[in-house]
């Protein structure tokens, strides 16, 4: 059910009011004034917030990105490591064409507070969230 949500955009300082359904649309949108990412942190309700203002990411956004990753095709040229042939965007963050699987795993390891091991081996068994209600 959509409800009116008010959030202050950290990028342009505008107080934004939007009609939003967190369960369907998630905790992230774009500011209608400046167009930059707007996190709906006031609606999150998680007591252990790990939002990092320098990266504009939190654990839940990185996990939503991880879930979106399964939809992106990879190529495995003969005797080379797997790579992403085309550029792609996950939750508003762009990755270049040619990035390897290992490079991307390092990115997730650096940006997830628990690390890529958790995403690879624990996340899907323990996560009640879906990409739709996080991103």
GROMACS .gro file of C-alpha atoms in nm:
model
  135
    1UNK     CA    1   0.000   0.000   0.000
    2UNK     CA    2   0.143   0.335  -0.103
    3UNK     CA    3   0.193   0.600   0.160
    4UNK     CA    4   0.335   0.951   0.161
    5UNK     CA    5   0.704   0.946   0.250
    6UNK     CA    6   0.913   1.253   0.328
    7UNK     CA    7   1.291   1.236   0.296
    8UNK     CA    8   1.563   1.501   0.278
    9UNK     CA    9   1.783   1.466  -0.031
   10UNK     CA   10   2.147   1.478   0.086
   11UNK     CA   11   2.258   1.589  -0.260
   12UNK     CA   12   2.047   1.901  -0.319
   13UNK     CA   13   1.895   1.959   0.027
   14UNK     CA   14   1.536   1.940  -0.098
   15UNK     CA   15   1.270   1.791   0.127
   16UNK     CA   16   1.106   1.538  -0.103
   17UNK     CA   17   0.753   1.401  -0.057
   18UNK     CA   18   0.664   1.096  -0.263
   19UNK     CA   19   0.380   0.848  -0.273
   20UNK     CA   20   0.566   0.518  -0.232
   21UNK     CA   21   0.519   0.150  -0.148
   22UNK     CA   22   0.833   0.026   0.026
   23UNK     CA   23   0.730  -0.341  -0.002
   24UNK     CA   24   0.711  -0.319  -0.382
   25UNK     CA   25   0.936  -0.027  -0.475
   26UNK     CA   26   1.208  -0.064  -0.212
   27UNK     CA   27   1.423   0.183  -0.020
   28UNK     CA   28   1.584   0.369  -0.307
   29UNK     CA   29   1.460   0.611  -0.569
   30UNK     CA   30   1.581   0.921  -0.751
   31UNK     CA   31   1.532   1.273  -0.623
   32UNK     CA   32   1.279   1.447  -0.848
   33UNK     CA   33   1.474   1.773  -0.812
   34UNK     CA   34   1.838   1.676  -0.878
   35UNK     CA   35   1.796   1.325  -1.024
   36UNK     CA   36   2.050   1.166  -0.790
   37UNK     CA   37   1.990   0.858  -0.580
   38UNK     CA   38   1.767   0.912  -0.278
   39UNK     CA   39   1.777   0.654  -0.001
   40UNK     CA   40   1.457   0.622   0.202
   41UNK     CA   41   1.650   0.545   0.518
   42UNK     CA   42   1.382   0.685   0.749
   43UNK     CA   43   1.151   0.406   0.631
   44UNK     CA   44   1.403   0.122   0.662
   45UNK     CA   45   1.343   0.034   1.026
   46UNK     CA   46   1.666  -0.166   1.065
   47UNK     CA   47   1.835  -0.073   1.390
   48UNK     CA   48   2.188  -0.144   1.268
   49UNK     CA   49   2.213   0.106   0.984
   50UNK     CA   50   2.537   0.076   0.791
   51UNK     CA   51   2.473   0.346   0.532
   52UNK     CA   52   2.802   0.489   0.404
   53UNK     CA   53   2.759   0.845   0.281
   54UNK     CA   54   3.089   0.839   0.090
   55UNK     CA   55   2.975   0.547  -0.129
   56UNK     CA   56   2.600   0.619  -0.098
   57UNK     CA   57   2.548   0.249  -0.022
   58UNK     CA   58   2.418   0.036   0.258
   59UNK     CA   59   2.413  -0.340   0.304
   60UNK     CA   60   2.062  -0.371   0.164
   61UNK     CA   61   2.149  -0.184  -0.157
   62UNK     CA   62   2.458  -0.401  -0.213
   63UNK     CA   63   2.245  -0.712  -0.155
   64UNK     CA   64   1.987  -0.587  -0.406
   65UNK     CA   65   2.270  -0.534  -0.655
   66UNK     CA   66   2.390  -0.889  -0.591
   67UNK     CA   67   2.043  -1.024  -0.668
   68UNK     CA   68   2.022  -0.823  -0.993
   69UNK     CA   69   2.360  -0.960  -1.101
   70UNK     CA   70   2.214  -1.300  -1.189
   71UNK     CA   71   2.028  -1.143  -1.484
   72UNK     CA   72   2.346  -1.020  -1.657
   73UNK     CA   73   2.511  -1.253  -1.911
   74UNK     CA   74   2.881  -1.333  -1.889
   75UNK     CA   75   3.122  -1.453  -2.154
   76UNK     CA   76   3.404  -1.702  -2.108
   77UNK     CA   77   3.651  -1.671  -2.396
   78UNK     CA   78   3.880  -1.971  -2.442
   79UNK     CA   79   4.145  -1.987  -2.169
   80UNK     CA   80   4.048  -1.652  -2.019
   81UNK     CA   81   3.854  -1.567  -1.707
   82UNK     CA   82   3.482  -1.497  -1.725
   83UNK     CA   83   3.389  -1.138  -1.801
   84UNK     CA   84   3.094  -0.915  -1.871
   85UNK     CA   85   3.103  -0.826  -2.240
   86UNK     CA   86   2.869  -0.528  -2.211
   87UNK     CA   87   2.853  -0.246  -1.960
   88UNK     CA   88   2.572  -0.276  -1.707
   89UNK     CA   89   2.411  -0.085  -1.422
   90UNK     CA   90   2.306  -0.226  -1.085
   91UNK     CA   91   2.091  -0.001  -0.863
   92UNK     CA   92   2.221   0.307  -1.040
   93UNK     CA   93   2.591   0.212  -1.029
   94UNK     CA   94   2.754   0.160  -1.369
   95UNK     CA   95   3.012  -0.110  -1.437
   96UNK     CA   96   3.222  -0.107  -1.755
   97UNK     CA   97   3.223  -0.363  -2.034
   98UNK     CA   98   3.509  -0.607  -1.989
   99UNK     CA   99   3.503  -0.617  -1.608
  100UNK     CA  100   3.594  -0.968  -1.499
  101UNK     CA  101   3.403  -1.184  -1.257
  102UNK     CA  102   3.696  -1.165  -1.012
  103UNK     CA  103   3.708  -0.783  -1.030
  104UNK     CA  104   3.336  -0.766  -0.962
  105UNK     CA  105   3.364  -1.007  -0.668
  106UNK     CA  106   3.635  -0.780  -0.523
  107UNK     CA  107   3.401  -0.482  -0.562
  108UNK     CA  108   3.127  -0.662  -0.369
  109UNK     CA  109   3.377  -0.772  -0.105
  110UNK     CA  110   3.484  -0.410  -0.052
  111UNK     CA  111   3.130  -0.271  -0.038
  112UNK     CA  112   2.937  -0.532   0.163
  113UNK     CA  113   2.996  -0.505   0.540
  114UNK     CA  114   3.016  -0.882   0.585
  115UNK     CA  115   3.191  -0.953   0.256
  116UNK     CA  116   3.150  -1.151  -0.061
  117UNK     CA  117   3.172  -1.486   0.122
  118UNK     CA  118   2.839  -1.406   0.286
  119UNK     CA  119   2.685  -1.313  -0.049
  120UNK     CA  120   2.815  -1.630  -0.217
  121UNK     CA  121   2.734  -1.885   0.053
  122UNK     CA  122   2.492  -1.745   0.312
  123UNK     CA  123   2.285  -1.461   0.170
  124UNK     CA  124   2.016  -1.645  -0.027
  125UNK     CA  125   1.949  -1.886   0.259
  126UNK     CA  126   1.910  -1.612   0.520
  127UNK     CA  127   1.774  -1.312   0.329
  128UNK     CA  128   1.399  -1.253   0.352
  129UNK     CA  129   1.430  -0.954   0.115
  130UNK     CA  130   1.403  -0.947  -0.262
  131UNK     CA  131   1.558  -0.707  -0.509
  132UNK     CA  132   1.216  -0.554  -0.567
  133UNK     CA  133   1.167  -0.451  -0.207
  134UNK     CA  134   1.522  -0.329  -0.149
  135UNK     CA  135   1.619  -0.141  -0.461
   0.00000   0.00000   0.00000
